[in-house]
Amino acid sequence: LLLTTVTAQNSGSDNVTGIFRNKNEFLNREITNIRISDSLNYVQVNFAGRLILIRNGVPNQIQLASIFGYYDHGNRYRAFTDSKGFLSIDGYFKLEDEGDLIIYSKYGYLRSANTNFFYFSRSIDSPIIRLTVKNLKKEFKGLKELVVNLKNSSHSLTEVEGGHFVLNNIIKKHYRN
């Protein structure tokens, strides 16, 4: 693969695809191997969760552990793997919100229905955890008020309000030092 790096803000279009080789590229939106998306240049995640980078009609399979993520039509996806046997979390997670928590989504299946599952991490490179009240309690052990505020909120944790997820708004309002 020919590797060129362009910053997404300067690419002139959200109709582009490419990869992030490391955390700094991901944070700075410096896309490597960037191309305008068309029938010969696109990104595909196959059924097995493997990333296929198609350039000039030639597919190149990218190993999950070899990149930090990828860019597709204005969205950043983080690569993550956490092997725990049957309960392993791995694949590519769409970055949804950057606040006190980093919130991701991943498309999946539950009881034969398509759905978006939500996840979070404390930083852009910390482990990705399924977004549940139980997991938030574990992560914020010293902040019992957080769980009370979450339970008292009339909003869903994944509802967007003011450009951020309600969860990040609650943390920012009540717990940021």
mmCIF file with all atom_site columns, C-alpha atoms in Angstrom:
data_model
loop_
_atom_site.group_PDB
_atom_site.id
_atom_site.type_symbol
_atom_site.label_atom_id
_atom_site.label_alt_id
_atom_site.label_comp_id
_atom_site.label_asym_id
_atom_site.label_entity_id
_atom_site.label_seq_id
_atom_site.pdbx_PDB_ins_code
_atom_site.Cartn_x
_atom_site.Cartn_y
_atom_site.Cartn_z
_atom_site.occupancy
_atom_site.B_iso_or_equiv
_atom_site.pdbx_formal_charge
_atom_site.auth_seq_id
_atom_site.auth_comp_id
_atom_site.auth_asym_id
_atom_site.auth_atom_id
_atom_site.pdbx_PDB_model_num
ATOM 1   C CA . LEU A 1 1   ? 0.000   0.000   0.000  1.00 0.00 ? 1   LEU A CA 1
ATOM 2   C CA . LEU A 1 2   ? 1.178   3.505   -0.825 1.00 0.00 ? 2   LEU A CA 1
ATOM 3   C CA . LEU A 1 3   ? 0.932   5.494   2.392  1.00 0.00 ? 3   LEU A CA 1
ATOM 4   C CA . THR A 1 4   ? 0.069   9.168   2.279  1.00 0.00 ? 4   THR A CA 1
ATOM 5   C CA . THR A 1 5   ? -1.267  11.150  5.228  1.00 0.00 ? 5   THR A CA 1
ATOM 6   C CA . VAL A 1 6   ? -3.778  14.018  5.023  1.00 0.00 ? 6   VAL A CA 1
ATOM 7   C CA . THR A 1 7   ? -5.635  15.781  7.826  1.00 0.00 ? 7   THR A CA 1
ATOM 8   C CA . ALA A 1 8   ? -9.396  15.142  7.533  1.00 0.00 ? 8   ALA A CA 1
ATOM 9   C CA . GLN A 1 9   ? -10.305 18.794  8.041  1.00 0.00 ? 9   GLN A CA 1
ATOM 10  C CA . ASN A 1 10  ? -8.150  19.668  5.022  1.00 0.00 ? 10  ASN A CA 1
ATOM 11  C CA . SER A 1 11  ? -9.336  16.842  2.781  1.00 0.00 ? 11  SER A CA 1
ATOM 12  C CA . GLY A 1 12  ? -12.196 18.964  1.432  1.00 0.00 ? 12  GLY A CA 1
ATOM 13  C CA . SER A 1 13  ? -14.787 16.220  1.650  1.00 0.00 ? 13  SER A CA 1
ATOM 14  C CA . ASP A 1 14  ? -16.398 13.783  4.037  1.00 0.00 ? 14  ASP A CA 1
ATOM 15  C CA . ASN A 1 15  ? -16.649 11.391  1.106  1.00 0.00 ? 15  ASN A CA 1
ATOM 16  C CA . VAL A 1 16  ? -13.213 9.937   1.885  1.00 0.00 ? 16  VAL A CA 1
ATOM 17  C CA . THR A 1 17  ? -11.869 6.795   3.509  1.00 0.00 ? 17  THR A CA 1
ATOM 18  C CA . GLY A 1 18  ? -8.548  5.818   5.054  1.00 0.00 ? 18  GLY A CA 1
ATOM 19  C CA . ILE A 1 19  ? -6.825  4.426   8.111  1.00 0.00 ? 19  ILE A CA 1
ATOM 20  C CA . PHE A 1 20  ? -5.218  5.700   11.312 1.00 0.00 ? 20  PHE A CA 1
ATOM 21  C CA . ARG A 1 21  ? -1.949  3.930   12.061 1.00 0.00 ? 21  ARG A CA 1
ATOM 22  C CA . ASN A 1 22  ? -1.670  5.196   15.644 1.00 0.00 ? 22  ASN A CA 1
ATOM 23  C CA . LYS A 1 23  ? -3.356  7.173   18.422 1.00 0.00 ? 23  LYS A CA 1
ATOM 24  C CA . ASN A 1 24  ? -1.874  10.527  17.369 1.00 0.00 ? 24  ASN A CA 1
ATOM 25  C CA . GLU A 1 25  ? -3.186  10.164  13.820 1.00 0.00 ? 25  GLU A CA 1
ATOM 26  C CA . PHE A 1 26  ? -6.597  9.249   15.254 1.00 0.00 ? 26  PHE A CA 1
ATOM 27  C CA . LEU A 1 27  ? -6.657  12.239  17.617 1.00 0.00 ? 27  LEU A CA 1
ATOM 28  C CA . ASN A 1 28  ? -5.461  14.672  14.933 1.00 0.00 ? 28  ASN A CA 1
ATOM 29  C CA . ARG A 1 29  ? -7.600  13.136  12.181 1.00 0.00 ? 29  ARG A CA 1
ATOM 30  C CA . GLU A 1 30  ? -4.503  12.478  10.078 1.00 0.00 ? 30  GLU A CA 1
ATOM 31  C CA . ILE A 1 31  ? -5.769  9.900   7.619  1.00 0.00 ? 31  ILE A CA 1
ATOM 32  C CA . THR A 1 32  ? -3.268  7.560   5.973  1.00 0.00 ? 32  THR A CA 1
ATOM 33  C CA . ASN A 1 33  ? -3.956  6.114   2.527  1.00 0.00 ? 33  ASN A CA 1
ATOM 34  C CA . ILE A 1 34  ? -6.816  8.559   1.994  1.00 0.00 ? 34  ILE A CA 1
ATOM 35  C CA . ARG A 1 35  ? -8.968  8.279   -1.120 1.00 0.00 ? 35  ARG A CA 1
ATOM 36  C CA . ILE A 1 36  ? -12.236 9.757   -2.302 1.00 0.00 ? 36  ILE A CA 1
ATOM 37  C CA . SER A 1 37  ? -14.734 6.949   -1.885 1.00 0.00 ? 37  SER A CA 1
ATOM 38  C CA . ASP A 1 38  ? -15.968 5.435   -5.153 1.00 0.00 ? 38  ASP A CA 1
ATOM 39  C CA . SER A 1 39  ? -16.507 1.967   -6.642 1.00 0.00 ? 39  SER A CA 1
ATOM 40  C CA . LEU A 1 40  ? -12.726 1.314   -6.676 1.00 0.00 ? 40  LEU A CA 1
ATOM 41  C CA . ASN A 1 41  ? -11.765 2.952   -3.358 1.00 0.00 ? 41  ASN A CA 1
ATOM 42  C CA . TYR A 1 42  ? -13.677 2.205   -0.174 1.00 0.00 ? 42  TYR A CA 1
ATOM 43  C CA . VAL A 1 43  ? -13.549 0.593   3.260  1.00 0.00 ? 43  VAL A CA 1
ATOM 44  C CA . GLN A 1 44  ? -15.510 -2.508  4.127  1.00 0.00 ? 44  GLN A CA 1
ATOM 45  C CA . VAL A 1 45  ? -15.836 -4.483  7.348  1.00 0.00 ? 45  VAL A CA 1
ATOM 46  C CA . ASN A 1 46  ? -16.732 -8.043  6.456  1.00 0.00 ? 46  ASN A CA 1
ATOM 47  C CA . PHE A 1 47  ? -19.026 -10.418 8.320  1.00 0.00 ? 47  PHE A CA 1
ATOM 48  C CA . ALA A 1 48  ? -16.109 -11.700 10.420 1.00 0.00 ? 48  ALA A CA 1
ATOM 49  C CA . GLY A 1 49  ? -15.311 -8.132  11.527 1.00 0.00 ? 49  GLY A CA 1
ATOM 50  C CA . ARG A 1 50  ? -12.173 -7.822  9.386  1.00 0.00 ? 50  ARG A CA 1
ATOM 51  C CA . LEU A 1 51  ? -11.371 -4.494  7.753  1.00 0.00 ? 51  LEU A CA 1
ATOM 52  C CA . ILE A 1 52  ? -10.886 -4.592  3.987  1.00 0.00 ? 52  ILE A CA 1
ATOM 53  C CA . LEU A 1 53  ? -9.284  -1.487  2.482  1.00 0.00 ? 53  LEU A CA 1
ATOM 54  C CA . ILE A 1 54  ? -10.044 -1.412  -1.249 1.00 0.00 ? 54  ILE A CA 1
ATOM 55  C CA . ARG A 1 55  ? -7.678  0.749   -3.262 1.00 0.00 ? 55  ARG A CA 1
ATOM 56  C CA . ASN A 1 56  ? -7.897  0.945   -7.073 1.00 0.00 ? 56  ASN A CA 1
ATOM 57  C CA . GLY A 1 57  ? -10.148 -2.122  -6.941 1.00 0.00 ? 57  GLY A CA 1
ATOM 58  C CA . VAL A 1 58  ? -7.590  -4.225  -5.058 1.00 0.00 ? 58  VAL A CA 1
ATOM 59  C CA . PRO A 1 59  ? -8.691  -5.491  -1.607 1.00 0.00 ? 59  PRO A CA 1
ATOM 60  C CA . ASN A 1 60  ? -6.161  -5.387  1.243  1.00 0.00 ? 60  ASN A CA 1
ATOM 61  C CA . GLN A 1 61  ? -7.137  -7.096  4.471  1.00 0.00 ? 61  GLN A CA 1
ATOM 62  C CA . ILE A 1 62  ? -5.968  -5.089  7.508  1.00 0.00 ? 62  ILE A CA 1
ATOM 63  C CA . GLN A 1 63  ? -5.228  -6.920  10.751 1.00 0.00 ? 63  GLN A CA 1
ATOM 64  C CA . LEU A 1 64  ? -7.158  -5.519  13.730 1.00 0.00 ? 64  LEU A CA 1
ATOM 65  C CA . ALA A 1 65  ? -4.029  -5.119  15.869 1.00 0.00 ? 65  ALA A CA 1
ATOM 66  C CA . SER A 1 66  ? -2.028  -3.382  13.116 1.00 0.00 ? 66  SER A CA 1
ATOM 67  C CA . ILE A 1 67  ? -3.945  -0.059  13.076 1.00 0.00 ? 67  ILE A CA 1
ATOM 68  C CA . PHE A 1 68  ? -5.577  2.261   15.609 1.00 0.00 ? 68  PHE A CA 1
ATOM 69  C CA . GLY A 1 69  ? -8.706  2.772   13.522 1.00 0.00 ? 69  GLY A CA 1
ATOM 70  C CA . TYR A 1 70  ? -10.168 3.941   10.254 1.00 0.00 ? 70  TYR A CA 1
ATOM 71  C CA . TYR A 1 71  ? -12.064 6.874   8.740  1.00 0.00 ? 71  TYR A CA 1
ATOM 72  C CA . ASP A 1 72  ? -15.174 6.480   6.619  1.00 0.00 ? 72  ASP A CA 1
ATOM 73  C CA . HIS A 1 73  ? -17.364 9.338   5.362  1.00 0.00 ? 73  HIS A CA 1
ATOM 74  C CA . GLY A 1 74  ? -16.750 11.705  8.275  1.00 0.00 ? 74  GLY A CA 1
ATOM 75  C CA . ASN A 1 75  ? -16.766 9.042   11.004 1.00 0.00 ? 75  ASN A CA 1
ATOM 76  C CA . ARG A 1 76  ? -13.832 7.701   12.997 1.00 0.00 ? 76  ARG A CA 1
ATOM 77  C CA . TYR A 1 77  ? -13.770 4.059   14.069 1.00 0.00 ? 77  TYR A CA 1
ATOM 78  C CA . ARG A 1 78  ? -11.416 2.779   16.754 1.00 0.00 ? 78  ARG A CA 1
ATOM 79  C CA . ALA A 1 79  ? -9.930  -0.700  16.552 1.00 0.00 ? 79  ALA A CA 1
ATOM 80  C CA . PHE A 1 80  ? -10.047 -2.576  19.841 1.00 0.00 ? 80  PHE A CA 1
ATOM 81  C CA . THR A 1 81  ? -9.638  -6.124  21.023 1.00 0.00 ? 81  THR A CA 1
ATOM 82  C CA . ASP A 1 82  ? -10.031 -7.533  24.520 1.00 0.00 ? 82  ASP A CA 1
ATOM 83  C CA . SER A 1 83  ? -9.951  -11.305 24.413 1.00 0.00 ? 83  SER A CA 1
ATOM 84  C CA . LYS A 1 84  ? -11.993 -12.808 27.212 1.00 0.00 ? 84  LYS A CA 1
ATOM 85  C CA . GLY A 1 85  ? -13.123 -15.964 25.429 1.00 0.00 ? 85  GLY A CA 1
ATOM 86  C CA . PHE A 1 86  ? -16.874 -15.976 24.880 1.00 0.00 ? 86  PHE A CA 1
ATOM 87  C CA . LEU A 1 87  ? -17.260 -12.467 26.326 1.00 0.00 ? 87  LEU A CA 1
ATOM 88  C CA . SER A 1 88  ? -14.524 -10.898 24.195 1.00 0.00 ? 88  SER A CA 1
ATOM 89  C CA . ILE A 1 89  ? -15.046 -7.399  22.862 1.00 0.00 ? 89  ILE A CA 1
ATOM 90  C CA . ASP A 1 90  ? -13.296 -6.766  19.597 1.00 0.00 ? 90  ASP A CA 1
ATOM 91  C CA . GLY A 1 91  ? -13.734 -5.048  16.294 1.00 0.00 ? 91  GLY A CA 1
ATOM 92  C CA . TYR A 1 92  ? -14.217 -1.485  15.147 1.00 0.00 ? 92  TYR A CA 1
ATOM 93  C CA . PHE A 1 93  ? -16.175 0.963   17.301 1.00 0.00 ? 93  PHE A CA 1
ATOM 94  C CA . LYS A 1 94  ? -17.685 4.172   15.893 1.00 0.00 ? 94  LYS A CA 1
ATOM 95  C CA . LEU A 1 95  ? -16.679 7.240   17.909 1.00 0.00 ? 95  LEU A CA 1
ATOM 96  C CA . GLU A 1 96  ? -19.926 8.960   18.928 1.00 0.00 ? 96  GLU A CA 1
ATOM 97  C CA . ASP A 1 97  ? -18.944 11.507  21.592 1.00 0.00 ? 97  ASP A CA 1
ATOM 98  C CA . GLU A 1 98  ? -15.723 12.889  23.047 1.00 0.00 ? 98  GLU A CA 1
ATOM 99  C CA . GLY A 1 99  ? -16.319 14.267  26.514 1.00 0.00 ? 99  GLY A CA 1
ATOM 100 C CA . ASP A 1 100 ? -15.251 13.190  29.970 1.00 0.00 ? 100 ASP A CA 1
ATOM 101 C CA . LEU A 1 101 ? -16.011 9.727   28.656 1.00 0.00 ? 101 LEU A CA 1
ATOM 102 C CA . ILE A 1 102 ? -15.387 8.588   25.099 1.00 0.00 ? 102 ILE A CA 1
ATOM 103 C CA . ILE A 1 103 ? -18.607 7.002   23.833 1.00 0.00 ? 103 ILE A CA 1
ATOM 104 C CA . TYR A 1 104 ? -18.726 4.527   20.966 1.00 0.00 ? 104 TYR A CA 1
ATOM 105 C CA . SER A 1 105 ? -21.332 2.490   19.163 1.00 0.00 ? 105 SER A CA 1
ATOM 106 C CA . LYS A 1 106 ? -21.129 -0.821  17.369 1.00 0.00 ? 106 LYS A CA 1
ATOM 107 C CA . TYR A 1 107 ? -23.768 -2.355  15.175 1.00 0.00 ? 107 TYR A CA 1
ATOM 108 C CA . GLY A 1 108 ? -24.736 -5.885  16.157 1.00 0.00 ? 108 GLY A CA 1
ATOM 109 C CA . TYR A 1 109 ? -27.460 -8.432  16.644 1.00 0.00 ? 109 TYR A CA 1
ATOM 110 C CA . LEU A 1 110 ? -29.568 -9.194  19.687 1.00 0.00 ? 110 LEU A CA 1
ATOM 111 C CA . ARG A 1 111 ? -32.166 -11.945 19.531 1.00 0.00 ? 111 ARG A CA 1
ATOM 112 C CA . SER A 1 112 ? -32.125 -11.842 15.713 1.00 0.00 ? 112 SER A CA 1
ATOM 113 C CA . ALA A 1 113 ? -32.690 -8.077  15.644 1.00 0.00 ? 113 ALA A CA 1
ATOM 114 C CA . ASN A 1 114 ? -30.241 -5.451  14.367 1.00 0.00 ? 114 ASN A CA 1
ATOM 115 C CA . THR A 1 115 ? -29.299 -2.878  16.976 1.00 0.00 ? 115 THR A CA 1
ATOM 116 C CA . ASN A 1 116 ? -26.609 -0.415  18.014 1.00 0.00 ? 116 ASN A CA 1
ATOM 117 C CA . PHE A 1 117 ? -24.748 -1.303  21.189 1.00 0.00 ? 117 PHE A CA 1
ATOM 118 C CA . PHE A 1 118 ? -23.061 1.496   23.118 1.00 0.00 ? 118 PHE A CA 1
ATOM 119 C CA . TYR A 1 119 ? -19.681 1.417   24.833 1.00 0.00 ? 119 TYR A CA 1
ATOM 120 C CA . PHE A 1 120 ? -17.397 3.834   26.676 1.00 0.00 ? 120 PHE A CA 1
ATOM 121 C CA . SER A 1 121 ? -13.792 4.341   27.652 1.00 0.00 ? 121 SER A CA 1
ATOM 122 C CA . ARG A 1 122 ? -12.151 6.756   30.085 1.00 0.00 ? 122 ARG A CA 1
ATOM 123 C CA . SER A 1 123 ? -9.679  7.963   27.428 1.00 0.00 ? 123 SER A CA 1
ATOM 124 C CA . ILE A 1 124 ? -9.128  7.497   23.706 1.00 0.00 ? 124 ILE A CA 1
ATOM 125 C CA . ASP A 1 125 ? -6.719  4.611   24.302 1.00 0.00 ? 125 ASP A CA 1
ATOM 126 C CA . SER A 1 126 ? -8.096  2.965   27.445 1.00 0.00 ? 126 SER A CA 1
ATOM 127 C CA . PRO A 1 127 ? -10.160 -0.254  27.347 1.00 0.00 ? 127 PRO A CA 1
ATOM 128 C CA . ILE A 1 128 ? -13.613 -0.101  25.768 1.00 0.00 ? 128 ILE A CA 1
ATOM 129 C CA . ILE A 1 129 ? -16.418 -1.217  28.117 1.00 0.00 ? 129 ILE A CA 1
ATOM 130 C CA . ARG A 1 130 ? -20.094 -1.956  27.395 1.00 0.00 ? 130 ARG A CA 1
ATOM 131 C CA . LEU A 1 131 ? -22.227 1.055   28.444 1.00 0.00 ? 131 LEU A CA 1
ATOM 132 C CA . THR A 1 132 ? -24.469 -0.170  31.253 1.00 0.00 ? 132 THR A CA 1
ATOM 133 C CA . VAL A 1 133 ? -25.339 1.298   34.640 1.00 0.00 ? 133 VAL A CA 1
ATOM 134 C CA . LYS A 1 134 ? -23.628 -1.707  36.252 1.00 0.00 ? 134 LYS A CA 1
ATOM 135 C CA . ASN A 1 135 ? -20.368 -0.999  34.391 1.00 0.00 ? 135 ASN A CA 1
ATOM 136 C CA . LEU A 1 136 ? -20.597 2.725   35.186 1.00 0.00 ? 136 LEU A CA 1
ATOM 137 C CA . LYS A 1 137 ? -20.961 1.839   38.891 1.00 0.00 ? 137 LYS A CA 1
ATOM 138 C CA . LYS A 1 138 ? -17.745 -0.200  38.645 1.00 0.00 ? 138 LYS A CA 1
ATOM 139 C CA . GLU A 1 139 ? -15.843 2.582   36.867 1.00 0.00 ? 139 GLU A CA 1
ATOM 140 C CA . PHE A 1 140 ? -17.073 5.347   39.194 1.00 0.00 ? 140 PHE A CA 1
ATOM 141 C CA . LYS A 1 141 ? -16.994 3.502   42.541 1.00 0.00 ? 141 LYS A CA 1
ATOM 142 C CA . GLY A 1 142 ? -16.348 6.672   44.544 1.00 0.00 ? 142 GLY A CA 1
ATOM 143 C CA . LEU A 1 143 ? -19.141 8.633   42.882 1.00 0.00 ? 143 LEU A CA 1
ATOM 144 C CA . LYS A 1 144 ? -22.357 7.113   44.226 1.00 0.00 ? 144 LYS A CA 1
ATOM 145 C CA . GLU A 1 145 ? -24.133 10.384  43.381 1.00 0.00 ? 145 GLU A CA 1
ATOM 146 C CA . LEU A 1 146 ? -23.422 9.726   39.692 1.00 0.00 ? 146 LEU A CA 1
ATOM 147 C CA . VAL A 1 147 ? -25.611 6.636   39.702 1.00 0.00 ? 147 VAL A CA 1
ATOM 148 C CA . VAL A 1 148 ? -28.352 8.566   41.548 1.00 0.00 ? 148 VAL A CA 1
ATOM 149 C CA . ASN A 1 149 ? -28.159 11.388  38.975 1.00 0.00 ? 149 ASN A CA 1
ATOM 150 C CA . LEU A 1 150 ? -28.249 8.880   36.123 1.00 0.00 ? 150 LEU A CA 1
ATOM 151 C CA . LYS A 1 151 ? -31.270 7.102   37.588 1.00 0.00 ? 151 LYS A CA 1
ATOM 152 C CA . ASN A 1 152 ? -33.047 10.419  38.240 1.00 0.00 ? 152 ASN A CA 1
ATOM 153 C CA . SER A 1 153 ? -32.403 11.690  34.717 1.00 0.00 ? 153 SER A CA 1
ATOM 154 C CA . SER A 1 154 ? -35.459 11.682  32.471 1.00 0.00 ? 154 SER A CA 1
ATOM 155 C CA . HIS A 1 155 ? -33.143 11.073  29.495 1.00 0.00 ? 155 HIS A CA 1
ATOM 156 C CA . SER A 1 156 ? -31.581 7.946   28.075 1.00 0.00 ? 156 SER A CA 1
ATOM 157 C CA . LEU A 1 157 ? -27.821 7.620   28.638 1.00 0.00 ? 157 LEU A CA 1
ATOM 158 C CA . THR A 1 158 ? -27.373 7.579   24.866 1.00 0.00 ? 158 THR A CA 1
ATOM 159 C CA . GLU A 1 159 ? -29.623 10.542  24.119 1.00 0.00 ? 159 GLU A CA 1
ATOM 160 C CA . VAL A 1 160 ? -27.843 13.548  22.646 1.00 0.00 ? 160 VAL A CA 1
ATOM 161 C CA . GLU A 1 161 ? -28.461 16.944  24.199 1.00 0.00 ? 161 GLU A CA 1
ATOM 162 C CA . GLY A 1 162 ? -26.458 20.076  23.397 1.00 0.00 ? 162 GLY A CA 1
ATOM 163 C CA . GLY A 1 163 ? -24.107 18.188  21.077 1.00 0.00 ? 163 GLY A CA 1
ATOM 164 C CA . HIS A 1 164 ? -23.070 15.580  23.670 1.00 0.00 ? 164 HIS A CA 1
ATOM 165 C CA . PHE A 1 165 ? -24.520 12.434  25.147 1.00 0.00 ? 165 PHE A CA 1
ATOM 166 C CA . VAL A 1 166 ? -26.571 13.068  28.309 1.00 0.00 ? 166 VAL A CA 1
ATOM 167 C CA . LEU A 1 167 ? -24.123 10.872  30.237 1.00 0.00 ? 167 LEU A CA 1
ATOM 168 C CA . ASN A 1 168 ? -21.221 13.219  29.399 1.00 0.00 ? 168 ASN A CA 1
ATOM 169 C CA . ASN A 1 169 ? -23.352 16.264  30.238 1.00 0.00 ? 169 ASN A CA 1
ATOM 170 C CA . ILE A 1 170 ? -24.153 14.850  33.710 1.00 0.00 ? 170 ILE A CA 1
ATOM 171 C CA . ILE A 1 171 ? -20.496 14.028  34.385 1.00 0.00 ? 171 ILE A CA 1
ATOM 172 C CA . LYS A 1 172 ? -19.385 17.481  33.216 1.00 0.00 ? 172 LYS A CA 1
ATOM 173 C CA . LYS A 1 173 ? -22.018 19.268  35.301 1.00 0.00 ? 173 LYS A CA 1
ATOM 174 C CA . HIS A 1 174 ? -21.584 17.360  38.557 1.00 0.00 ? 174 HIS A CA 1
ATOM 175 C CA . TYR A 1 175 ? -18.175 15.710  38.650 1.00 0.00 ? 175 TYR A CA 1
ATOM 176 C CA . ARG A 1 176 ? -15.558 17.505  36.616 1.00 0.00 ? 176 ARG A CA 1
ATOM 177 C CA . ASN A 1 177 ? -12.826 18.941  38.799 1.00 0.00 ? 177 ASN A CA 1
#
